[in-house]
PDB file of C-alpha atoms in Angstrom:
ATOM      1  CA  ASP A   1       0.000   0.000   0.000  1.00  0.00           C
ATOM      2  CA  VAL A   2       1.186   3.465  -0.874  1.00  0.00           C
ATOM      3  CA  LYS A   3       1.735   5.593   2.141  1.00  0.00           C
ATOM      4  CA  VAL A   4       1.920   9.362   2.042  1.00  0.00           C
ATOM      5  CA  THR A   5       2.606  10.993   5.377  1.00  0.00           C
ATOM      6  CA  GLN A   6       2.526  14.614   6.381  1.00  0.00           C
ATOM      7  CA  SER A   7       4.526  15.999   9.286  1.00  0.00           C
ATOM      8  CA  SER A   8       1.605  17.459  11.244  1.00  0.00           C
ATOM      9  CA  ARG A   9      -2.163  17.012  11.292  1.00  0.00           C
ATOM     10  CA  TYR A  10      -2.733  20.370  12.972  1.00  0.00           C
ATOM     11  CA  LEU A  11      -0.532  23.442  13.047  1.00  0.00           C
ATOM     12  CA  VAL A  12      -1.053  26.913  14.476  1.00  0.00           C
ATOM     13  CA  LYS A  13       1.290  29.705  13.427  1.00  0.00           C
ATOM     14  CA  ARG A  14       1.438  33.459  13.784  1.00  0.00           C
ATOM     15  CA  THR A  15       1.255  35.955  10.938  1.00  0.00           C
ATOM     16  CA  GLY A  16       4.684  36.558   9.441  1.00  0.00           C
ATOM     17  CA  GLU A  17       6.208  33.277  10.566  1.00  0.00           C
ATOM     18  CA  LYS A  18       7.989  31.010   8.105  1.00  0.00           C
ATOM     19  CA  VAL A  19       6.167  27.698   7.944  1.00  0.00           C
ATOM     20  CA  PHE A  20       7.416  24.351   6.675  1.00  0.00           C
ATOM     21  CA  LEU A  21       5.030  21.548   5.739  1.00  0.00           C
ATOM     22  CA  GLU A  22       6.689  18.225   5.062  1.00  0.00           C
ATOM     23  CA  CYS A  23       5.452  15.328   2.970  1.00  0.00           C
ATOM     24  CA  VAL A  24       7.040  11.910   2.617  1.00  0.00           C
ATOM     25  CA  GLN A  25       5.992   9.022   0.390  1.00  0.00           C
ATOM     26  CA  ASP A  26       7.313   5.500   0.625  1.00  0.00           C
ATOM     27  CA  MET A  27       6.587   4.118  -2.850  1.00  0.00           C
ATOM     28  CA  ASP A  28       9.429   5.653  -4.855  1.00  0.00           C
ATOM     29  CA  HIS A  29       6.994   7.847  -6.768  1.00  0.00           C
ATOM     30  CA  GLU A  30       8.480  10.379  -9.154  1.00  0.00           C
ATOM     31  CA  ASN A  31       5.617  12.892  -8.969  1.00  0.00           C
ATOM     32  CA  MET A  32       4.547  14.846  -5.926  1.00  0.00           C
ATOM     33  CA  PHE A  33       1.913  17.530  -5.477  1.00  0.00           C
ATOM     34  CA  TRP A  34       0.794  20.126  -2.945  1.00  0.00           C
ATOM     35  CA  TYR A  35      -2.839  21.251  -2.838  1.00  0.00           C
ATOM     36  CA  ARG A  36      -4.884  23.401  -0.565  1.00  0.00           C
ATOM     37  CA  GLN A  37      -8.467  22.457   0.181  1.00  0.00           C
ATOM     38  CA  ASP A  38     -10.999  25.092   1.148  1.00  0.00           C
ATOM     39  CA  PRO A  39     -14.765  24.653   1.634  1.00  0.00           C
ATOM     40  CA  GLY A  40     -16.623  25.296  -1.591  1.00  0.00           C
ATOM     41  CA  LEU A  41     -13.422  25.671  -3.605  1.00  0.00           C
ATOM     42  CA  GLY A  42     -12.325  22.043  -3.851  1.00  0.00           C
ATOM     43  CA  LEU A  43      -8.650  21.241  -4.309  1.00  0.00           C
ATOM     44  CA  ARG A  44      -6.382  23.840  -5.824  1.00  0.00           C
ATOM     45  CA  LEU A  45      -2.892  22.946  -6.965  1.00  0.00           C
ATOM     46  CA  ILE A  46      -0.101  25.021  -5.445  1.00  0.00           C
ATOM     47  CA  TYR A  47       3.046  23.358  -6.796  1.00  0.00           C
ATOM     48  CA  PHE A  48       4.100  20.019  -8.178  1.00  0.00           C
ATOM     49  CA  SER A  49       7.320  18.214  -8.918  1.00  0.00           C
ATOM     50  CA  TYR A  50       8.224  15.529 -11.438  1.00  0.00           C
ATOM     51  CA  ASP A  51      11.725  14.874 -10.256  1.00  0.00           C
ATOM     52  CA  VAL A  52      14.223  15.743  -7.590  1.00  0.00           C
ATOM     53  CA  LYS A  53      15.092  19.455  -7.589  1.00  0.00           C
ATOM     54  CA  MET A  54      12.405  20.079 -10.192  1.00  0.00           C
ATOM     55  CA  LYS A  55       9.243  22.098  -9.561  1.00  0.00           C
ATOM     56  CA  GLU A  56       6.359  23.543 -11.500  1.00  0.00           C
ATOM     57  CA  LYS A  57       3.845  26.162 -10.434  1.00  0.00           C
ATOM     58  CA  GLY A  58       0.258  25.164 -10.096  1.00  0.00           C
ATOM     59  CA  ASP A  59      -2.733  27.471 -10.072  1.00  0.00           C
ATOM     60  CA  ILE A  60      -2.076  29.355  -6.825  1.00  0.00           C
ATOM     61  CA  PRO A  61       1.683  29.502  -6.159  1.00  0.00           C
ATOM     62  CA  GLU A  62       1.775  33.037  -4.762  1.00  0.00           C
ATOM     63  CA  GLY A  63       3.068  33.163  -1.199  1.00  0.00           C
ATOM     64  CA  TYR A  64       4.431  29.619  -1.363  1.00  0.00           C
ATOM     65  CA  SER A  65       7.629  27.896  -2.377  1.00  0.00           C
ATOM     66  CA  VAL A  66       8.665  24.237  -2.472  1.00  0.00           C
ATOM     67  CA  SER A  67      11.735  22.114  -2.073  1.00  0.00           C
ATOM     68  CA  ARG A  68      12.490  18.623  -3.295  1.00  0.00           C
ATOM     69  CA  GLU A  69      15.997  17.574  -2.367  1.00  0.00           C
ATOM     70  CA  LYS A  70      15.198  13.862  -2.124  1.00  0.00           C
ATOM     71  CA  LYS A  71      12.827  11.771  -4.186  1.00  0.00           C
ATOM     72  CA  GLU A  72      10.639  10.764  -1.262  1.00  0.00           C
ATOM     73  CA  ARG A  73      10.259  14.196   0.323  1.00  0.00           C
ATOM     74  CA  PHE A  74       8.442  17.299  -0.897  1.00  0.00           C
ATOM     75  CA  SER A  75       8.277  20.360   1.312  1.00  0.00           C
ATOM     76  CA  LEU A  76       5.905  23.297   1.097  1.00  0.00           C
ATOM     77  CA  ILE A  77       7.172  26.584   2.505  1.00  0.00           C
ATOM     78  CA  LEU A  78       5.116  29.584   3.464  1.00  0.00           C
ATOM     79  CA  GLU A  79       7.717  32.339   3.444  1.00  0.00           C
ATOM     80  CA  SER A  80       5.667  34.721   5.592  1.00  0.00           C
ATOM     81  CA  ALA A  81       2.411  33.207   6.742  1.00  0.00           C
ATOM     82  CA  SER A  82      -0.750  35.256   6.401  1.00  0.00           C
ATOM     83  CA  THR A  83      -4.262  34.685   7.704  1.00  0.00           C
ATOM     84  CA  ASN A  84      -5.561  33.957   4.193  1.00  0.00           C
ATOM     85  CA  GLN A  85      -3.290  30.931   4.120  1.00  0.00           C
ATOM     86  CA  THR A  86      -5.335  29.290   6.852  1.00  0.00           C
ATOM     87  CA  SER A  87      -6.440  26.098   5.119  1.00  0.00           C
ATOM     88  CA  MET A  88      -6.145  22.340   4.812  1.00  0.00           C
ATOM     89  CA  TYR A  89      -2.988  21.374   2.909  1.00  0.00           C
ATOM     90  CA  LEU A  90      -2.886  18.054   1.082  1.00  0.00           C
ATOM     91  CA  CYS A  91       0.131  16.303  -0.338  1.00  0.00           C
ATOM     92  CA  ALA A  92      -0.148  13.655  -3.057  1.00  0.00           C
ATOM     93  CA  SER A  93       2.165  11.454  -5.055  1.00  0.00           C
ATOM     94  CA  SER A  94       1.962   9.362  -8.207  1.00  0.00           C
ATOM     95  CA  SER A  95       4.235   7.136 -10.216  1.00  0.00           C
ATOM     96  CA  THR A  96       5.371   7.749 -13.769  1.00  0.00           C
ATOM     97  CA  GLU A  97       3.963   4.370 -14.769  1.00  0.00           C
ATOM     98  CA  ILE A  98       0.472   5.268 -13.586  1.00  0.00           C
ATOM     99  CA  ILE A  99       0.935   8.991 -13.498  1.00  0.00           C
ATOM    100  CA  TYR A 100      -2.664  10.000 -13.364  1.00  0.00           C
ATOM    101  CA  GLU A 101      -3.652   8.194 -10.195  1.00  0.00           C
ATOM    102  CA  GLN A 102      -2.648  10.220  -7.182  1.00  0.00           C
ATOM    103  CA  TYR A 103      -2.340   9.004  -3.604  1.00  0.00           C
ATOM    104  CA  PHE A 104      -3.078  11.502  -0.890  1.00  0.00           C
ATOM    105  CA  GLY A 105      -1.765  12.108   2.589  1.00  0.00           C
ATOM    106  CA  PRO A 106      -4.033  12.827   5.576  1.00  0.00           C
ATOM    107  CA  GLY A 107      -3.634  16.591   5.310  1.00  0.00           C
ATOM    108  CA  THR A 108      -2.329  19.342   7.567  1.00  0.00           C
ATOM    109  CA  ARG A 109      -4.834  21.816   8.920  1.00  0.00           C
ATOM    110  CA  LEU A 110      -2.931  25.078   9.241  1.00  0.00           C
ATOM    111  CA  THR A 111      -4.307  28.008  11.188  1.00  0.00           C
ATOM    112  CA  VAL A 112      -2.543  31.348  10.926  1.00  0.00           C
ATOM    113  CA  THR A 113      -3.478  33.814  13.647  1.00  0.00           C
TER     114      THR A 113
ATOM    115  CA  ALA B   1      -7.012  26.085 -18.423  1.00  0.00           C
ATOM    116  CA  GLN B   2      -9.145  23.048 -17.861  1.00  0.00           C
ATOM    117  CA  SER B   3     -12.214  23.337 -15.706  1.00  0.00           C
ATOM    118  CA  VAL B   4     -14.333  20.776 -13.942  1.00  0.00           C
ATOM    119  CA  SER B   5     -17.882  21.539 -12.809  1.00  0.00           C
ATOM    120  CA  GLN B   6     -19.785  19.650 -10.164  1.00  0.00           C
ATOM    121  CA  HIS B   7     -23.400  20.710 -10.245  1.00  0.00           C
ATOM    122  CA  ASN B   8     -24.409  19.997  -6.684  1.00  0.00           C
ATOM    123  CA  HIS B   9     -22.648  21.432  -3.674  1.00  0.00           C
ATOM    124  CA  HIS B  10     -24.653  19.514  -1.108  1.00  0.00           C
ATOM    125  CA  VAL B  11     -26.912  16.524  -1.617  1.00  0.00           C
ATOM    126  CA  ILE B  12     -29.047  15.083   1.152  1.00  0.00           C
ATOM    127  CA  LEU B  13     -30.614  11.646   0.765  1.00  0.00           C
ATOM    128  CA  SER B  14     -32.262   8.997   2.848  1.00  0.00           C
ATOM    129  CA  GLU B  15     -30.794   5.518   3.007  1.00  0.00           C
ATOM    130  CA  ALA B  16     -31.715   3.327   0.032  1.00  0.00           C
ATOM    131  CA  ALA B  17     -32.287   6.325  -2.230  1.00  0.00           C
ATOM    132  CA  SER B  18     -30.513   6.406  -5.574  1.00  0.00           C
ATOM    133  CA  LEU B  19     -27.646   8.792  -6.143  1.00  0.00           C
ATOM    134  CA  GLU B  20     -26.387  10.644  -9.164  1.00  0.00           C
ATOM    135  CA  LEU B  21     -23.720  13.331  -8.893  1.00  0.00           C
ATOM    136  CA  GLY B  22     -23.008  15.374 -11.977  1.00  0.00           C
ATOM    137  CA  CYS B  23     -19.577  16.247 -13.347  1.00  0.00           C
ATOM    138  CA  ASN B  24     -18.739  18.126 -16.539  1.00  0.00           C
ATOM    139  CA  TYR B  25     -15.345  19.135 -17.860  1.00  0.00           C
ATOM    140  CA  SER B  26     -14.192  21.631 -20.430  1.00  0.00           C
ATOM    141  CA  TYR B  27     -11.417  19.862 -22.373  1.00  0.00           C
ATOM    142  CA  GLY B  28     -12.211  18.552 -25.859  1.00  0.00           C
ATOM    143  CA  GLY B  29      -9.352  16.110 -26.364  1.00  0.00           C
ATOM    144  CA  THR B  30      -8.448  12.812 -24.777  1.00  0.00           C
ATOM    145  CA  VAL B  31      -9.112  12.812 -21.055  1.00  0.00           C
ATOM    146  CA  ASN B  32      -8.724  10.533 -18.087  1.00  0.00           C
ATOM    147  CA  LEU B  33     -11.445  10.849 -15.483  1.00  0.00           C
ATOM    148  CA  PHE B  34     -11.620  10.150 -11.775  1.00  0.00           C
ATOM    149  CA  TRP B  35     -13.894  10.283  -8.795  1.00  0.00           C
ATOM    150  CA  TYR B  36     -12.266  10.654  -5.397  1.00  0.00           C
ATOM    151  CA  VAL B  37     -14.022  10.406  -2.045  1.00  0.00           C
ATOM    152  CA  GLN B  38     -13.161  11.890   1.334  1.00  0.00           C
ATOM    153  CA  TYR B  39     -14.920  10.304   4.310  1.00  0.00           C
ATOM    154  CA  PRO B  40     -15.132  12.390   7.486  1.00  0.00           C
ATOM    155  CA  GLY B  41     -11.707  12.612   9.094  1.00  0.00           C
ATOM    156  CA  GLN B  42     -10.034  10.509   6.422  1.00  0.00           C
ATOM    157  CA  HIS B  43      -7.761  11.231   3.501  1.00  0.00           C
ATOM    158  CA  LEU B  44      -8.864  11.453  -0.106  1.00  0.00           C
ATOM    159  CA  GLN B  45      -9.051   8.090  -1.815  1.00  0.00           C
ATOM    160  CA  LEU B  46      -9.782   6.933  -5.321  1.00  0.00           C
ATOM    161  CA  LEU B  47     -13.337   5.737  -5.922  1.00  0.00           C
ATOM    162  CA  LEU B  48     -13.076   4.905  -9.609  1.00  0.00           C
ATOM    163  CA  LYS B  49     -11.347   5.917 -12.805  1.00  0.00           C
ATOM    164  CA  TYR B  50     -11.834   5.917 -16.558  1.00  0.00           C
ATOM    165  CA  PHE B  51      -8.948   5.750 -19.014  1.00  0.00           C
ATOM    166  CA  SER B  52     -10.438   4.088 -22.115  1.00  0.00           C
ATOM    167  CA  GLY B  53     -12.768   1.315 -23.232  1.00  0.00           C
ATOM    168  CA  ASP B  54     -16.177   0.663 -21.715  1.00  0.00           C
ATOM    169  CA  PRO B  55     -17.600   4.057 -20.773  1.00  0.00           C
ATOM    170  CA  LEU B  56     -19.400   2.562 -17.787  1.00  0.00           C
ATOM    171  CA  VAL B  57     -16.877   1.979 -15.053  1.00  0.00           C
ATOM    172  CA  LYS B  58     -17.369   0.353 -11.699  1.00  0.00           C
ATOM    173  CA  GLY B  59     -15.591   1.351  -8.545  1.00  0.00           C
ATOM    174  CA  ILE B  60     -15.481   0.400  -4.919  1.00  0.00           C
ATOM    175  CA  LYS B  61     -18.504   0.150  -2.621  1.00  0.00           C
ATOM    176  CA  GLY B  62     -21.044  -0.241  -5.420  1.00  0.00           C
ATOM    177  CA  PHE B  63     -20.341   3.055  -7.153  1.00  0.00           C
ATOM    178  CA  GLU B  64     -20.253   3.405 -10.911  1.00  0.00           C
ATOM    179  CA  ALA B  65     -19.755   6.251 -13.354  1.00  0.00           C
ATOM    180  CA  GLU B  66     -20.599   6.777 -16.992  1.00  0.00           C
ATOM    181  CA  PHE B  67     -18.411   8.681 -19.411  1.00  0.00           C
ATOM    182  CA  ILE B  68     -20.467  10.432 -22.102  1.00  0.00           C
ATOM    183  CA  LYS B  69     -17.995  12.014 -24.476  1.00  0.00           C
ATOM    184  CA  SER B  70     -20.570  14.026 -26.415  1.00  0.00           C
ATOM    185  CA  LYS B  71     -21.741  15.673 -23.197  1.00  0.00           C
ATOM    186  CA  PHE B  72     -18.280  16.069 -21.644  1.00  0.00           C
ATOM    187  CA  SER B  73     -19.703  14.377 -18.591  1.00  0.00           C
ATOM    188  CA  PHE B  74     -18.664  11.754 -16.069  1.00  0.00           C
ATOM    189  CA  ASN B  75     -21.550  11.323 -13.641  1.00  0.00           C
ATOM    190  CA  LEU B  76     -21.270   9.208 -10.520  1.00  0.00           C
ATOM    191  CA  ARG B  77     -24.106   6.858  -9.577  1.00  0.00           C
ATOM    192  CA  LYS B  78     -25.111   4.427  -6.892  1.00  0.00           C
ATOM    193  CA  PRO B  79     -28.468   2.606  -6.926  1.00  0.00           C
ATOM    194  CA  SER B  80     -28.947   2.555  -3.160  1.00  0.00           C
ATOM    195  CA  VAL B  81     -26.940   4.711  -0.779  1.00  0.00           C
ATOM    196  CA  GLN B  82     -26.019   3.863   2.786  1.00  0.00           C
ATOM    197  CA  TRP B  83     -25.368   6.043   5.800  1.00  0.00           C
ATOM    198  CA  SER B  84     -21.670   5.162   5.458  1.00  0.00           C
ATOM    199  CA  ASP B  85     -21.591   6.878   2.048  1.00  0.00           C
ATOM    200  CA  THR B  86     -21.754  10.241   3.789  1.00  0.00           C
ATOM    201  CA  ALA B  87     -18.645  11.967   2.466  1.00  0.00           C
ATOM    202  CA  GLU B  88     -17.382  14.616   0.103  1.00  0.00           C
ATOM    203  CA  TYR B  89     -16.992  13.534  -3.516  1.00  0.00           C
ATOM    204  CA  PHE B  90     -14.611  15.104  -5.996  1.00  0.00           C
ATOM    205  CA  CYS B  91     -14.533  14.723  -9.744  1.00  0.00           C
ATOM    206  CA  ALA B  92     -11.098  15.116 -11.381  1.00  0.00           C
ATOM    207  CA  VAL B  93      -9.827  15.245 -14.920  1.00  0.00           C
ATOM    208  CA  ASN B  94      -6.405  14.709 -16.410  1.00  0.00           C
ATOM    209  CA  ALA B  95      -5.890  16.358 -19.759  1.00  0.00           C
ATOM    210  CA  GLY B  96      -2.347  17.542 -19.437  1.00  0.00           C
ATOM    211  CA  ARG B  97       0.446  17.419 -21.921  1.00  0.00           C
ATOM    212  CA  GLY B  98       4.197  17.636 -21.581  1.00  0.00           C
ATOM    213  CA  SER B  99       5.286  18.837 -18.180  1.00  0.00           C
ATOM    214  CA  THR B 100       1.691  18.964 -16.943  1.00  0.00           C
ATOM    215  CA  LEU B 101       0.977  15.398 -18.016  1.00  0.00           C
ATOM    216  CA  GLY B 102       0.403  14.131 -14.503  1.00  0.00           C
ATOM    217  CA  ARG B 103      -1.643  16.911 -13.004  1.00  0.00           C
ATOM    218  CA  LEU B 104      -5.318  16.583 -12.179  1.00  0.00           C
ATOM    219  CA  TYR B 105      -7.962  19.282 -12.294  1.00  0.00           C
ATOM    220  CA  PHE B 106     -10.507  18.934  -9.513  1.00  0.00           C
ATOM    221  CA  GLY B 107     -14.094  20.057  -9.213  1.00  0.00           C
ATOM    222  CA  ARG B 108     -15.250  21.931  -6.133  1.00  0.00           C
ATOM    223  CA  GLY B 109     -16.696  18.847  -4.528  1.00  0.00           C
ATOM    224  CA  THR B 110     -20.159  17.630  -3.550  1.00  0.00           C
ATOM    225  CA  GLN B 111     -20.982  16.950   0.066  1.00  0.00           C
ATOM    226  CA  LEU B 112     -23.290  13.942   0.344  1.00  0.00           C
ATOM    227  CA  THR B 113     -25.234  13.482   3.552  1.00  0.00           C
ATOM    228  CA  VAL B 114     -27.203  10.265   3.973  1.00  0.00           C
ATOM    229  CA  TRP B 115     -29.781  10.078   6.737  1.00  0.00           C
ATOM    230  CA  PRO B 116     -30.397   6.662   8.300  1.00  0.00           C
TER     231      PRO B 116
END
C-alpha cells in the first residue's frame, strides 16, 4: 500500500512566521503535489514536482515555495504566513507508470493567527 | 485552463435512495477521469477511474460512473446509498500534456449526507 505521510495534522502559526510543511511518500513515486483544500473551492494545486530538484507552479503559487531535495520528500514553505493561508494542505504522489492516479496524505490543517 | 464543474454542492438523501452526482469538464481532447471520495476525518481516496474502453466503469462500494464524451460528462451513480456513504466527492480530470501530463484538475466537490 502506498503511504503518504505529512509531518503534522494540525498546526497553528502566527502571521509573518515562516512555515514548513513536510510530505514523505514511501513508494518511490516520481511525482509529488501540494494542494490546498478550502470549503466550496475544492482542491487547488499550489506546486508540483516531477523529479528531484524540479518544480512547476500550479494554479495558486503566490506566497508559497517548495523544495524537493530527495525523491521521497516534498516540502511546502510559506515564506511569511498570512491569515488567508489558513487552510487544509494536502500532499499527493503518483508514479510515472500510472501517473494520473494520485495518492493523498491525511492533510495538515494550518491556522494562521 | 481546464475546468471541472460539479453541479451539486450539497446533496441530502435517505438511506436506500438512488444517487447521481453530476460532473462536466471543459477539455475537448483525450481525457482521463476520476472520482475521489473523502470520508469524514479521512484522507482522499480513489473511488473509480476511466482511461479508455467501456464508458461505464465500476468502482469500490457499489459506485459506478458513466463517461459520455458528447456531453463532456462523467456522472457518478449508486443505486442505493447507505449512511456510510456520507462523504465529500470530488470529480477530477487529467488532460495535461508535456510537463503537466500528470496533473489533475478537480471540481469543487459535492458533500453527500445520507440520513439513516
